[in-house]
Short mmCIF file of C-alpha atoms in Angstrom, two decimals:
data_model
loop_
_atom_site.label_atom_id
_atom_site.label_comp_id
_atom_site.label_asym_id
_atom_site.label_seq_id
_atom_site.Cartn_x
_atom_site.Cartn_y
_atom_site.Cartn_z
CA MET A 1 0.00 0.00 0.00
CA ALA A 2 1.31 3.44 -0.89
CA GLN A 3 2.19 5.74 1.99
CA ILE A 4 1.13 9.38 2.14
CA GLY A 5 3.38 11.49 -0.02
CA GLU A 6 4.69 8.43 -1.88
CA GLU A 7 4.19 8.41 -5.63
CA ARG A 8 2.78 5.38 -7.34
CA ASP A 9 2.62 4.53 -11.03
CA PHE A 10 -0.97 3.34 -11.50
CA GLY A 11 -0.57 2.50 -15.19
CA ALA A 12 2.40 0.19 -14.81
CA GLU A 13 0.66 -2.91 -13.43
CA ASP A 14 -2.87 -2.73 -14.76
CA GLU A 15 -4.26 -1.20 -17.91
CA GLY A 16 -6.86 1.05 -16.37
CA GLY A 17 -9.02 -1.83 -15.18
CA LEU A 18 -9.86 -2.98 -18.69
CA GLU A 19 -8.93 -6.48 -19.70
CA GLN A 20 -7.89 -7.19 -23.25
CA PRO A 21 -10.33 -9.67 -24.79
CA SER A 22 -8.94 -12.96 -25.99
CA ALA A 23 -8.82 -13.89 -29.66
CA GLY A 24 -11.69 -16.32 -29.11
CA ALA A 25 -13.85 -13.63 -27.50
CA ILE A 26 -13.12 -11.25 -30.38
CA PHE A 27 -14.05 -13.93 -32.92
CA LEU A 28 -17.31 -14.76 -31.10
CA HIS A 29 -18.19 -11.07 -30.87
CA LYS A 30 -17.61 -10.57 -34.61
CA LEU A 31 -19.63 -13.71 -35.35
CA ALA A 32 -22.50 -12.48 -33.16
CA MET A 33 -22.43 -9.07 -34.84
CA ARG A 34 -22.50 -10.69 -38.30
CA TYR A 35 -25.44 -12.90 -37.26
CA THR A 36 -27.34 -9.87 -35.94
CA THR A 37 -26.66 -7.95 -39.16
CA ILE A 38 -27.94 -10.79 -41.33
CA LYS A 39 -30.97 -11.33 -39.08
CA ASP A 40 -31.86 -7.64 -39.09
CA SER A 41 -31.50 -7.41 -42.87
CA THR A 42 -34.27 -10.02 -43.25
CA ALA A 43 -36.79 -7.95 -41.25
CA PRO A 44 -38.59 -6.33 -44.23
CA HIS A 45 -38.91 -9.63 -46.13
CA THR A 46 -41.74 -11.26 -44.17
CA ALA A 47 -42.97 -13.69 -46.82
CA ALA A 48 -39.47 -14.85 -47.76
CA ARG A 49 -38.58 -15.41 -44.10
CA TRP A 50 -41.65 -17.56 -43.46
CA ILE A 51 -41.16 -19.52 -46.71
CA GLY A 52 -37.58 -20.26 -45.62
CA THR A 53 -38.80 -21.40 -42.20
CA ALA A 54 -41.48 -23.60 -43.81
CA VAL A 55 -38.84 -25.22 -46.07
CA LEU A 56 -36.59 -25.77 -43.05
CA PHE A 57 -39.49 -27.35 -41.16
CA LEU A 58 -40.29 -29.58 -44.14
CA ILE A 59 -36.66 -30.77 -44.26
CA TYR A 60 -36.87 -31.45 -40.52
CA CYS A 61 -40.09 -33.46 -40.95
CA ILE A 62 -38.55 -35.51 -43.78
CA ARG A 63 -35.54 -36.24 -41.57
CA ILE A 64 -37.78 -37.37 -38.69
CA TYR A 65 -39.80 -39.56 -41.07
CA LEU A 66 -36.71 -41.18 -42.60
CA LEU A 67 -35.00 -41.73 -39.23
CA ASN A 68 -38.20 -43.01 -37.61
CA GLY A 69 -37.31 -41.52 -34.24
CA TRP A 70 -36.73 -38.39 -32.17
CA TYR A 71 -40.46 -38.04 -31.48
CA ILE A 72 -39.90 -36.46 -28.07
CA VAL A 73 -37.80 -33.74 -29.70
CA THR A 74 -40.54 -33.16 -32.27
CA TYR A 75 -43.20 -33.07 -29.54
CA GLY A 76 -41.15 -30.51 -27.60
CA LEU A 77 -40.75 -28.46 -30.78
CA GLY A 78 -44.51 -28.53 -31.35
CA ILE A 79 -45.31 -27.45 -27.78
CA TYR A 80 -42.75 -24.63 -28.00
CA ILE A 81 -44.14 -23.35 -31.31
CA LEU A 82 -47.69 -23.58 -29.91
CA ASN A 83 -46.60 -21.47 -26.94
CA LEU A 84 -45.01 -18.92 -29.29
CA GLY A 85 -48.21 -18.86 -31.37
CA ILE A 86 -50.31 -18.05 -28.30
CA GLY A 87 -47.97 -15.15 -27.54
CA PHE A 88 -48.29 -13.98 -31.13
CA LEU A 89 -52.11 -14.06 -30.99
CA SER A 90 -52.36 -12.37 -27.58
CA PRO A 91 -52.46 -8.62 -27.01
CA ALA A 92 -49.55 -7.01 -25.18
CA ALA A 93 -51.86 -5.59 -22.53
CA ASP A 94 -54.39 -8.06 -21.20
CA PRO A 95 -57.85 -6.48 -21.60
CA ALA A 96 -59.14 -8.42 -18.58
CA ALA A 97 -56.47 -6.96 -16.29
CA ASP A 98 -56.68 -3.25 -17.15
CA ASP A 99 -60.21 -2.97 -18.53
CA THR A 100 -59.08 -1.62 -21.89
CA VAL A 101 -61.28 -2.51 -24.79
CA LEU A 102 -60.17 -2.32 -28.36
CA PRO A 103 -62.35 -0.07 -30.53
CA THR A 104 -65.41 -1.78 -31.98
CA ALA A 105 -67.25 1.09 -33.65
CA GLU A 106 -66.13 3.58 -36.27
CA SER A 107 -66.55 6.43 -33.81
CA ASP A 108 -64.03 4.86 -31.41
CA GLU A 109 -60.41 5.96 -31.50
CA PHE A 110 -58.19 3.76 -33.68
CA LYS A 111 -55.89 1.59 -31.58
CA PRO A 112 -53.73 -0.86 -33.48
CA PHE A 113 -53.45 -4.40 -32.16
CA VAL A 114 -50.15 -4.65 -30.31
CA ARG A 115 -48.99 -8.23 -29.91
CA ARG A 116 -47.37 -9.68 -26.83
CA LEU A 117 -44.86 -11.40 -29.15
CA PRO A 118 -44.07 -9.41 -32.32
CA GLU A 119 -44.03 -11.22 -35.66
CA PHE A 120 -40.27 -10.91 -36.15
CA LYS A 121 -39.50 -12.41 -32.72
CA PHE A 122 -42.08 -15.13 -33.38
CA TRP A 123 -40.36 -16.00 -36.67
CA HIS A 124 -36.87 -15.84 -35.18
CA SER A 125 -37.74 -18.03 -32.19
CA THR A 126 -39.57 -20.54 -34.40
CA THR A 127 -36.68 -20.80 -36.85
CA ARG A 128 -34.14 -21.09 -34.07
CA ALA A 129 -36.21 -23.85 -32.41
CA ILE A 130 -36.39 -25.81 -35.67
CA VAL A 131 -32.61 -25.52 -36.10
CA VAL A 132 -32.01 -26.69 -32.51
CA ALA A 133 -34.41 -29.62 -32.99
CA PHE A 134 -32.68 -30.50 -36.26
CA VAL A 135 -29.27 -30.50 -34.56
CA LEU A 136 -30.65 -32.68 -31.74
CA THR A 137 -31.56 -35.36 -34.30
CA PHE A 138 -27.83 -36.03 -34.71
CA PHE A 139 -27.53 -37.20 -31.08
CA SER A 140 -28.92 -40.60 -30.20
CA ALA A 141 -29.03 -39.72 -26.49
CA VAL A 142 -32.19 -37.65 -27.07
CA ASN A 143 -33.85 -40.37 -29.16
CA ILE A 144 -36.04 -41.64 -26.31
CA PRO A 145 -38.30 -44.51 -27.41
CA VAL A 146 -41.97 -43.55 -27.08
CA PHE A 147 -45.24 -44.65 -28.62
CA TRP A 148 -45.64 -41.68 -30.97
CA PRO A 149 -49.44 -41.93 -31.60
CA ILE A 150 -50.02 -41.03 -27.94
CA LEU A 151 -47.85 -37.91 -28.36
CA VAL A 152 -49.78 -36.93 -31.49
CA CYS A 153 -53.15 -37.38 -29.72
CA TYR A 154 -51.95 -35.44 -26.69
CA PHE A 155 -50.60 -32.62 -28.87
CA ILE A 156 -53.88 -32.39 -30.82
CA ALA A 157 -55.88 -32.29 -27.57
CA LEU A 158 -53.58 -29.63 -26.14
CA PHE A 159 -53.78 -27.59 -29.36
CA VAL A 160 -57.59 -27.74 -29.45
CA MET A 161 -57.98 -26.79 -25.78
CA THR A 162 -55.46 -23.96 -26.00
CA MET A 163 -56.92 -22.50 -29.18
CA ARG A 164 -60.48 -22.78 -27.84
CA ARG A 165 -59.44 -20.80 -24.77
CA GLN A 166 -57.66 -18.22 -26.95
CA ILE A 167 -60.67 -17.83 -29.27
CA GLN A 168 -62.99 -17.43 -26.26
CA HIS A 169 -60.66 -14.72 -24.94
CA MET A 170 -60.80 -12.95 -28.34
CA ILE A 171 -64.60 -13.10 -28.40
CA LYS A 172 -64.96 -11.96 -24.78
CA HIS A 173 -62.71 -8.93 -25.23
CA ARG A 174 -63.67 -8.27 -28.87
CA TYR A 175 -60.30 -8.18 -30.56
CA ILE A 176 -58.91 -9.70 -33.73
CA PRO A 177 -55.18 -10.42 -33.81
CA ILE A 178 -54.96 -9.66 -37.52
CA SER A 179 -54.05 -6.09 -38.33
CA LEU A 180 -55.02 -4.99 -41.80
CA GLY A 181 -53.40 -1.59 -41.50
CA LYS A 182 -54.84 1.80 -40.72
CA PRO A 183 -58.55 2.32 -41.29
CA LYS A 184 -59.46 4.05 -44.54
CA PHE A 185 -61.86 6.94 -44.34
CA LYS A 186 -64.16 7.83 -47.19
CA GLY A 187 -64.28 11.42 -48.29
CA LYS A 188 -67.31 13.21 -49.67
CA ASP A 189 -68.71 11.91 -52.92
CA ASP A 190 -67.99 14.08 -55.94
CA SER A 191 -71.66 13.81 -56.92
CA ASP A 192 -72.72 15.37 -53.59
CA ALA A 193 -70.30 18.31 -54.03
CA GLY A 194 -72.07 19.55 -57.19
CA LYS A 195 -75.49 19.80 -55.51
#
């Protein structure tokens, strides 16, 4: 410890408290930045993104069919995508909790439907889940033997019950999770202006 009046060179031993990142950390950071750039550049291309995800899912399904296994992984993928879909169909603010009602008449103020899970995040999470499930099919440790028709029946029952509850919530609070853009107002007819 330095005594009073004694000079100490603070820059000699440490570099101002900042550690120099390793070559591996620099590489991972550059890779993450490149991934983010590519991901963000796909944002305006909604249809192309979803077509790519559908093709990826089709390739995954063909792989599962040909391998005749990994049904637990597929079941987990289905449950995860169902959960994402519910978030996509739900409003950000629960109408039951804060008594807000979306406009139902033309005289009401226009309030766009704000989703709890935005479309881009829904797409990104779905695509990432399909890629993870696809990678898992290369490891036999996760190929747990199950009677797959039971999983299919259970998934269908879960899907029907969840969607029924979601549709009842939509009807009760009078909202539609499909946004068709801003409302269009009609101006005066040209025939009425001449009278």
